[in-house]
Short mmCIF file of N, CA, C and O in Angstrom, two decimals:
data_model
loop_
_atom_site.label_atom_id
_atom_site.label_comp_id
_atom_site.label_asym_id
_atom_site.label_seq_id
_atom_site.Cartn_x
_atom_site.Cartn_y
_atom_site.Cartn_z
N MET J 1 14.64 -21.50 -4.63
CA MET J 1 15.87 -20.67 -4.49
C MET J 1 16.33 -19.78 -5.83
O MET J 1 15.97 -20.01 -6.73
N THR J 2 16.59 -18.78 -5.39
CA THR J 2 17.23 -17.99 -6.61
C THR J 2 18.65 -18.53 -6.95
O THR J 2 19.28 -19.03 -6.46
N ASP J 3 18.71 -18.19 -8.65
CA ASP J 3 19.76 -18.77 -8.87
C ASP J 3 21.03 -18.31 -8.98
O ASP J 3 21.17 -17.13 -8.39
N ALA J 4 22.36 -18.60 -9.02
CA ALA J 4 23.70 -18.05 -8.85
C ALA J 4 23.55 -16.75 -9.16
O ALA J 4 23.88 -15.74 -8.56
N LEU J 5 23.38 -16.76 -10.41
CA LEU J 5 23.48 -15.02 -11.11
C LEU J 5 22.48 -14.24 -10.55
O LEU J 5 22.98 -12.97 -10.28
N GLU J 6 21.57 -14.66 -10.43
CA GLU J 6 20.31 -13.60 -9.71
C GLU J 6 20.89 -13.25 -8.57
O GLU J 6 20.77 -11.98 -7.75
N LEU J 7 21.49 -14.22 -7.38
CA LEU J 7 21.92 -14.01 -6.16
C LEU J 7 23.04 -13.28 -6.31
O LEU J 7 23.40 -12.23 -5.38
N ASP J 8 24.07 -13.25 -7.30
CA ASP J 8 25.22 -12.34 -7.34
C ASP J 8 24.66 -11.06 -7.63
O ASP J 8 25.36 -9.87 -6.84
N ALA J 9 23.65 -11.22 -8.38
CA ALA J 9 23.32 -9.40 -8.97
C ALA J 9 22.56 -8.81 -7.69
O ALA J 9 22.89 -7.58 -7.40
N LEU J 10 21.69 -9.64 -6.73
CA LEU J 10 20.91 -9.12 -5.73
C LEU J 10 22.17 -8.57 -4.62
O LEU J 10 22.01 -7.55 -4.02
N TRP J 11 23.08 -9.63 -4.35
CA TRP J 11 24.11 -9.38 -3.61
C TRP J 11 24.90 -8.01 -3.34
O TRP J 11 24.67 -7.09 -2.90
N GLU J 12 25.20 -8.00 -4.82
CA GLU J 12 25.81 -6.57 -5.38
C GLU J 12 24.73 -5.30 -5.32
O GLU J 12 25.34 -4.32 -4.83
N ASP J 13 23.61 -5.45 -5.73
CA ASP J 13 22.82 -4.18 -5.48
C ASP J 13 22.60 -4.14 -4.09
O ASP J 13 22.55 -2.85 -3.76
N PHE J 14 22.24 -4.95 -3.27
CA PHE J 14 21.86 -4.66 -1.62
C PHE J 14 23.23 -3.92 -1.19
O PHE J 14 22.97 -2.78 -0.79
N HIS J 15 24.53 -4.31 -1.37
CA HIS J 15 25.75 -3.70 -0.98
C HIS J 15 25.97 -2.60 -1.50
O HIS J 15 26.67 -1.65 -0.65
N ARG J 16 25.37 -2.20 -2.61
CA ARG J 16 25.39 -0.81 -3.22
C ARG J 16 24.80 0.06 -2.73
O ARG J 16 25.14 1.32 -2.54
N VAL J 17 23.57 -0.25 -2.47
CA VAL J 17 22.36 0.73 -1.74
C VAL J 17 22.42 0.78 -0.10
O VAL J 17 22.27 2.10 0.54
N VAL J 18 22.94 -0.48 0.18
CA VAL J 18 23.16 -0.25 2.05
C VAL J 18 24.52 -0.09 1.86
O VAL J 18 25.89 -0.38 1.91
N ASN J 19 25.04 1.46 2.23
CA ASN J 19 26.14 1.96 2.07
C ASN J 19 26.50 2.39 3.72
O ASN J 19 27.80 3.04 3.91
N MET J 20 25.83 1.80 4.85
CA MET J 20 25.99 1.99 6.05
C MET J 20 26.94 0.68 6.42
O MET J 20 26.21 -0.40 5.94
N THR J 21 27.92 0.76 7.27
CA THR J 21 28.53 -0.46 7.83
C THR J 21 27.41 -1.17 8.83
O THR J 21 26.82 -0.36 9.50
N SER J 22 27.70 -2.08 9.44
CA SER J 22 26.81 -3.11 10.49
C SER J 22 27.10 -2.03 11.58
O SER J 22 25.76 -1.96 12.41
N GLN J 23 28.17 -1.71 11.94
CA GLN J 23 28.34 -1.00 13.24
C GLN J 23 27.97 0.31 13.05
O GLN J 23 26.74 0.93 13.90
N GLU J 24 27.55 1.06 11.85
CA GLU J 24 26.86 2.47 11.59
C GLU J 24 25.39 2.21 11.75
O GLU J 24 24.78 3.01 12.29
N LEU J 25 24.82 0.93 11.61
CA LEU J 25 23.49 0.87 11.30
C LEU J 25 23.27 0.48 12.63
O LEU J 25 22.15 0.94 12.93
N ALA J 26 23.79 -0.40 13.42
CA ALA J 26 23.62 -0.58 14.71
C ALA J 26 23.27 0.70 15.49
O ALA J 26 22.45 0.85 16.20
N ALA J 27 24.58 1.42 15.83
CA ALA J 27 24.00 2.68 16.45
C ALA J 27 23.20 3.63 16.06
O ALA J 27 22.28 4.36 16.89
N TRP J 28 23.08 3.51 14.60
CA TRP J 28 21.47 4.35 14.22
C TRP J 28 20.13 3.78 14.72
O TRP J 28 19.32 4.56 15.25
N LEU J 29 20.32 2.40 14.70
CA LEU J 29 19.04 1.77 15.15
C LEU J 29 18.74 2.37 16.57
O LEU J 29 17.36 2.47 17.45
N ARG J 30 19.82 2.17 17.41
CA ARG J 30 20.15 2.38 18.75
C ARG J 30 19.35 3.85 19.20
O ARG J 30 18.77 4.39 19.71
N VAL J 31 20.03 4.74 18.36
CA VAL J 31 19.87 6.13 18.46
C VAL J 31 18.38 6.75 18.21
O VAL J 31 17.47 7.47 18.89
N ARG J 32 17.74 5.99 16.83
CA ARG J 32 16.68 6.18 16.74
C ARG J 32 15.37 5.41 17.59
O ARG J 32 14.51 6.47 17.45
N ASP J 33 16.01 4.39 18.17
CA ASP J 33 14.65 4.10 19.28
C ASP J 33 15.01 4.76 20.42
O ASP J 33 14.01 4.56 21.21
N ALA J 34 15.80 5.24 21.13
CA ALA J 34 16.20 5.79 22.27
C ALA J 34 15.03 7.15 22.53
O ALA J 34 15.41 7.96 21.60
N ASP J 35 14.50 7.47 23.75
CA ASP J 35 14.30 8.76 24.13
C ASP J 35 14.50 8.96 25.64
O ASP J 35 15.18 7.94 26.26
N GLU J 36 13.84 9.98 26.25
CA GLU J 36 14.30 10.18 27.14
C GLU J 36 13.62 9.46 28.40
O GLU J 36 14.41 9.46 29.59
N ASN J 37 12.78 8.67 28.31
CA ASN J 37 12.24 7.50 29.38
C ASN J 37 12.65 6.19 29.13
O ASN J 37 12.82 5.59 30.28
N ALA J 38 13.10 5.81 27.88
CA ALA J 38 13.68 4.30 27.53
C ALA J 38 14.59 4.18 26.68
O ALA J 38 14.36 5.08 25.62
N GLU J 39 15.20 3.20 26.36
CA GLU J 39 16.19 2.90 25.33
C GLU J 39 15.72 1.48 25.38
O GLU J 39 16.23 0.60 26.36
N PRO J 40 15.73 0.60 24.06
CA PRO J 40 15.86 -0.57 24.14
C PRO J 40 17.21 -1.55 24.28
O PRO J 40 17.92 -0.49 23.90
N LEU J 41 16.92 -2.83 24.33
CA LEU J 41 18.41 -3.50 24.34
C LEU J 41 19.02 -3.22 22.99
O LEU J 41 17.79 -3.18 22.07
N PRO J 42 19.93 -3.43 22.79
CA PRO J 42 20.89 -3.04 21.81
C PRO J 42 20.48 -4.01 20.50
O PRO J 42 20.16 -3.39 19.43
N ASP J 43 20.21 -5.12 20.78
CA ASP J 43 19.76 -6.02 19.91
C ASP J 43 18.40 -6.16 19.36
O ASP J 43 17.79 -6.87 18.48
N GLN J 44 17.62 -4.76 20.21
CA GLN J 44 16.04 -5.00 19.97
C GLN J 44 15.58 -3.57 19.32
O GLN J 44 14.51 -3.02 19.30
N ALA J 45 16.73 -2.86 19.18
CA ALA J 45 16.63 -1.29 18.72
C ALA J 45 16.26 -1.40 17.14
O ALA J 45 16.91 -2.11 16.35
N GLY J 46 15.54 -0.78 17.14
CA GLY J 46 14.96 -0.31 15.40
C GLY J 46 14.02 -1.38 14.83
O GLY J 46 13.36 -1.98 15.68
N SER J 47 13.28 -0.82 13.84
CA SER J 47 12.20 -1.64 13.18
C SER J 47 12.56 -2.77 12.83
O SER J 47 14.01 -3.31 12.55
N ALA J 48 11.69 -4.00 12.48
CA ALA J 48 11.92 -5.15 11.87
C ALA J 48 13.12 -5.16 10.79
O ALA J 48 13.96 -6.41 10.72
N THR J 49 12.44 -4.48 9.92
CA THR J 49 13.32 -4.46 8.74
C THR J 49 14.94 -4.05 8.68
O THR J 49 15.51 -4.78 8.40
N GLY J 50 15.03 -2.84 9.94
CA GLY J 50 16.02 -2.37 10.20
C GLY J 50 17.16 -3.59 10.81
O GLY J 50 18.52 -3.77 10.26
N GLN J 51 16.32 -4.53 11.66
CA GLN J 51 17.10 -5.33 12.35
C GLN J 51 17.49 -6.48 11.44
O GLN J 51 18.74 -6.97 11.19
N HIS J 52 16.43 -6.86 10.30
CA HIS J 52 16.96 -7.93 9.14
C HIS J 52 18.12 -7.35 8.38
O HIS J 52 18.83 -8.01 8.18
N VAL J 53 18.11 -6.08 7.90
CA VAL J 53 19.33 -5.98 7.34
C VAL J 53 20.46 -5.88 8.08
O VAL J 53 21.64 -6.39 7.44
N LEU J 54 20.64 -5.49 9.34
CA LEU J 54 21.63 -5.42 10.07
C LEU J 54 22.23 -7.24 10.08
O LEU J 54 23.16 -7.49 10.03
N ALA J 55 21.21 -8.14 10.51
CA ALA J 55 21.47 -9.72 10.44
C ALA J 55 22.05 -10.04 8.96
O ALA J 55 23.07 -10.69 8.91
N ILE J 56 21.42 -9.56 8.11
CA ILE J 56 21.83 -9.74 6.57
C ILE J 56 23.35 -9.36 6.41
O ILE J 56 24.35 -9.89 5.96
N LEU J 57 23.51 -8.17 6.82
CA LEU J 57 25.23 -7.56 6.59
C LEU J 57 26.04 -8.49 7.34
O LEU J 57 27.24 -8.06 7.19
N GLN J 58 25.75 -9.12 8.43
CA GLN J 58 26.66 -9.90 9.12
C GLN J 58 26.62 -11.49 9.07
O GLN J 58 27.44 -12.19 9.33
N LYS J 59 26.29 -11.96 7.60
CA LYS J 59 26.07 -13.11 7.32
C LYS J 59 27.11 -12.90 6.17
O LYS J 59 26.95 -11.95 4.99
N ARG J 60 27.44 -14.20 5.40
CA ARG J 60 27.90 -14.65 4.54
C ARG J 60 26.74 -14.80 3.37
O ARG J 60 25.80 -15.39 3.73
N ARG J 61 27.11 -14.59 2.27
CA ARG J 61 25.89 -14.96 0.79
C ARG J 61 25.49 -16.63 0.99
O ARG J 61 24.45 -16.73 0.63
N THR J 62 26.53 -17.32 1.25
CA THR J 62 25.96 -18.94 1.24
C THR J 62 25.00 -19.05 2.17
O THR J 62 24.28 -20.00 2.39
N ASP J 63 24.88 -17.96 3.30
CA ASP J 63 24.32 -18.44 4.41
C ASP J 63 22.56 -17.72 4.34
O ASP J 63 22.13 -17.83 5.50
N LEU J 64 22.41 -16.91 3.60
CA LEU J 64 21.11 -16.38 3.06
C LEU J 64 20.14 -17.20 2.96
O LEU J 64 19.90 -18.07 2.60
N THR J 65 18.97 -16.49 3.57
CA THR J 65 17.57 -17.43 3.69
C THR J 65 16.58 -16.83 2.63
O THR J 65 16.98 -15.58 1.83
N GLU J 66 15.35 -17.42 2.19
CA GLU J 66 14.64 -16.75 1.42
C GLU J 66 14.01 -15.60 1.94
O GLU J 66 13.82 -14.73 1.09
N ASP J 67 13.66 -15.49 3.07
CA ASP J 67 13.40 -14.41 3.85
C ASP J 67 14.26 -13.34 3.90
O ASP J 67 13.96 -11.92 3.51
N ASP J 68 15.73 -13.57 3.92
CA ASP J 68 16.78 -12.30 3.90
C ASP J 68 16.87 -12.27 2.52
O ASP J 68 16.72 -10.75 1.57
N LEU J 69 16.48 -12.57 1.47
CA LEU J 69 16.18 -12.32 -0.31
C LEU J 69 15.54 -11.63 -0.29
O LEU J 69 15.39 -10.72 -1.00
N ARG J 70 13.55 -12.02 0.59
CA ARG J 70 12.97 -11.00 0.14
C ARG J 70 13.20 -9.45 0.82
O ARG J 70 12.96 -8.49 0.29
N VAL J 71 14.03 -9.44 1.83
CA VAL J 71 14.34 -8.35 2.65
C VAL J 71 15.43 -7.59 1.64
O VAL J 71 15.03 -5.97 1.39
N MET J 72 16.04 -8.02 1.13
CA MET J 72 17.22 -7.72 0.08
C MET J 72 16.72 -7.17 -0.91
O MET J 72 16.85 -5.82 -1.34
N ARG J 73 15.45 -7.58 -1.52
CA ARG J 73 14.80 -6.94 -2.65
C ARG J 73 14.06 -5.92 -2.45
O ARG J 73 13.89 -4.90 -3.17
N LYS J 74 13.53 -6.00 -1.12
CA LYS J 74 12.60 -4.91 -0.81
C LYS J 74 13.52 -3.43 -0.49
O LYS J 74 13.32 -2.51 -0.68
N VAL J 75 14.49 -3.47 0.07
CA VAL J 75 15.27 -2.42 0.61
C VAL J 75 16.24 -2.04 -0.73
O VAL J 75 15.98 -0.81 -1.19
N VAL J 76 16.62 -2.70 -1.83
CA VAL J 76 17.11 -2.32 -3.07
C VAL J 76 15.92 -1.41 -3.54
O VAL J 76 16.25 -0.35 -4.26
N GLU J 77 14.77 -1.84 -3.81
CA GLU J 77 13.55 -1.27 -4.18
C GLU J 77 13.44 0.21 -3.52
O GLU J 77 13.18 1.10 -4.25
N THR J 78 13.11 0.13 -2.61
CA THR J 78 13.45 1.24 -1.79
C THR J 78 14.09 2.18 -1.97
O THR J 78 13.71 3.44 -2.20
N VAL J 79 15.00 1.92 -1.66
CA VAL J 79 16.26 3.11 -1.60
C VAL J 79 16.90 3.21 -3.36
O VAL J 79 16.48 4.55 -3.53
N THR J 80 16.24 2.70 -4.23
CA THR J 80 16.43 3.03 -5.72
C THR J 80 15.54 3.72 -6.11
O THR J 80 15.33 4.74 -6.96
N ASP J 81 13.94 3.62 -5.43
CA ASP J 81 13.03 4.12 -6.17
C ASP J 81 13.19 5.84 -5.45
O ASP J 81 12.70 6.66 -5.63
N GLN J 82 13.81 6.43 -4.37
CA GLN J 82 13.77 7.29 -3.58
C GLN J 82 15.10 7.81 -3.82
O GLN J 82 15.21 8.96 -3.29
N VAL J 83 16.14 7.32 -4.24
CA VAL J 83 17.66 7.88 -4.55
C VAL J 83 17.93 7.99 -5.65
O VAL J 83 18.13 7.03 -6.48
N ASP J 84 18.52 8.71 -6.30
CA ASP J 84 19.31 8.68 -7.48
C ASP J 84 20.99 8.69 -7.13
O ASP J 84 21.50 9.55 -6.58
N LEU J 85 21.18 7.34 -7.17
CA LEU J 85 22.45 6.99 -6.58
C LEU J 85 23.52 7.45 -7.39
O LEU J 85 24.62 7.61 -6.86
N GLU J 86 23.63 8.00 -8.75
CA GLU J 86 24.46 8.33 -9.51
C GLU J 86 25.05 9.77 -9.22
O GLU J 86 26.12 10.15 -9.17
N ASN J 87 24.05 10.36 -8.12
CA ASN J 87 23.95 12.16 -8.33
C ASN J 87 24.05 12.28 -6.70
O ASN J 87 23.85 13.32 -6.01
N GLU J 88 24.49 11.29 -5.93
CA GLU J 88 24.56 11.53 -4.31
C GLU J 88 25.93 12.21 -4.04
O GLU J 88 26.59 11.77 -4.88
N PRO J 89 26.22 12.84 -2.90
CA PRO J 89 25.28 13.10 -1.93
C PRO J 89 24.58 14.59 -2.54
O PRO J 89 24.94 15.45 -3.18
N GLU J 90 23.26 14.62 -1.73
CA GLU J 90 22.36 15.94 -2.19
C GLU J 90 22.89 16.45 -0.95
O GLU J 90 22.23 16.24 0.42
N PRO J 91 22.68 17.92 -1.21
CA PRO J 91 22.54 18.89 0.20
C PRO J 91 21.31 18.70 0.96
O PRO J 91 20.24 18.67 0.43
N GLU J 92 21.46 18.74 2.02
CA GLU J 92 20.15 18.68 2.76
C GLU J 92 19.62 20.20 3.37
O GLU J 92 20.69 20.89 3.53
N VAL J 93 18.49 20.62 2.85
CA VAL J 93 18.41 21.96 3.01
C VAL J 93 16.84 22.15 3.82
O VAL J 93 16.60 23.26 4.27
N THR J 94 15.97 21.00 3.90
CA THR J 94 14.67 21.46 4.26
C THR J 94 14.67 19.72 5.40
O THR J 94 15.24 19.25 5.61
N ALA J 95 13.61 20.25 6.14
CA ALA J 95 13.02 19.41 7.21
C ALA J 95 12.62 17.64 6.44
O ALA J 95 13.19 17.07 7.06
N GLU J 96 11.94 17.82 5.26
CA GLU J 96 11.63 16.91 4.71
C GLU J 96 12.95 16.21 4.26
O GLU J 96 12.86 14.70 4.53
N ASP J 97 13.90 16.60 3.79
CA ASP J 97 15.25 16.10 3.07
C ASP J 97 15.57 15.15 4.80
O ASP J 97 16.17 14.18 4.33
N THR J 98 15.77 15.92 5.89
CA THR J 98 16.26 15.32 6.91
C THR J 98 15.23 13.74 7.42
O THR J 98 16.22 12.92 7.57
N ARG J 99 14.04 14.22 7.28
CA ARG J 99 13.00 12.97 7.70
C ARG J 99 13.25 11.65 6.39
O ARG J 99 13.53 10.63 6.89
N ARG J 100 13.47 12.04 4.99
CA ARG J 100 13.84 11.24 4.20
C ARG J 100 15.08 10.45 4.57
O ARG J 100 15.08 8.97 4.36
N ARG J 101 16.09 11.20 4.88
CA ARG J 101 17.41 11.03 4.96
C ARG J 101 17.33 9.67 6.24
O ARG J 101 17.95 8.61 6.31
N HIS J 102 16.45 10.15 7.20
CA HIS J 102 16.47 9.03 8.61
C HIS J 102 15.40 7.86 8.14
O HIS J 102 15.96 6.88 8.56
N ARG J 103 14.34 8.01 7.36
CA ARG J 103 13.99 7.05 6.83
C ARG J 103 14.84 5.99 6.27
O ARG J 103 14.79 4.58 6.35
N LEU J 104 15.68 6.34 5.51
CA LEU J 104 16.55 5.59 4.45
C LEU J 104 17.64 5.10 5.65
O LEU J 104 18.04 4.16 5.12
N MET J 105 17.83 5.85 6.59
CA MET J 105 18.96 5.10 7.34
C MET J 105 18.66 4.06 7.96
O MET J 105 19.30 2.99 8.30
N THR J 106 17.11 3.77 8.32
CA THR J 106 16.64 2.63 8.98
C THR J 106 17.07 1.24 8.33
O THR J 106 16.86 0.34 8.75
N VAL J 107 17.28 1.62 6.88
CA VAL J 107 17.47 0.39 6.00
C VAL J 107 18.99 0.24 5.76
O VAL J 107 19.48 -0.40 4.87
N GLY J 108 19.77 0.99 6.00
CA GLY J 108 21.31 1.11 5.68
C GLY J 108 21.87 2.06 4.74
O GLY J 108 22.66 1.82 4.38
N HIS J 109 21.03 2.93 4.32
CA HIS J 109 21.46 3.62 3.35
C HIS J 109 21.31 5.21 3.80
O HIS J 109 20.20 5.84 4.25
N ASP J 110 22.41 5.59 3.88
CA ASP J 110 22.75 7.05 4.18
C ASP J 110 22.98 8.10 3.26
O ASP J 110 24.09 7.89 2.42
N THR J 111 22.30 9.30 2.78
CA THR J 111 22.10 9.71 1.60
C THR J 111 23.53 10.82 1.60
O THR J 111 24.06 11.50 0.61
N LEU J 112 24.11 11.13 2.72
CA LEU J 112 25.29 11.86 2.72
C LEU J 112 26.52 11.18 2.67
O LEU J 112 27.43 11.69 2.72
N LYS J 113 26.81 9.74 2.53
CA LYS J 113 27.49 9.10 2.20
C LYS J 113 28.14 8.82 0.57
O LYS J 113 27.02 8.26 0.04
N GLY J 114 28.96 8.88 0.43
CA GLY J 114 29.39 8.71 -1.40
C GLY J 114 29.61 7.27 -1.30
O GLY J 114 29.06 6.15 -1.11
#
C-alpha cells in the first residue's frame, strides 16, 4: 500500500486535476453515451475509467483500494500530460480542441473550468 505522504500527495493531485463534481461527471458520462437509438443505464454510462473516477469521487480517502490508486495515478498523468494547468482555461477554436476537451471530460477534467 502507498504510504501516508504519497497518498496525501496523490489525493491532492487527483482532486486538482479532476475539476468536475461527481454530479457533473455523471451527467457528462450519460450525455456522452446517449444516442438516438439507446441510452445506457445511468450507472453504466461512460468508459470504465470514467466510471471508476466517478466512484473515487464518492469515496473517502481511507476507503481507497489499490485499484483506485492506480486509476488516480493514471488520471493525474493523463491530464498533466495534456493540459497546462497553470494557464487554463484556453479558448476553444478548433474541432480538435473540442475533441480534446471531451476526452479529458471523460476522466473528470473540463478545460473550460478554472
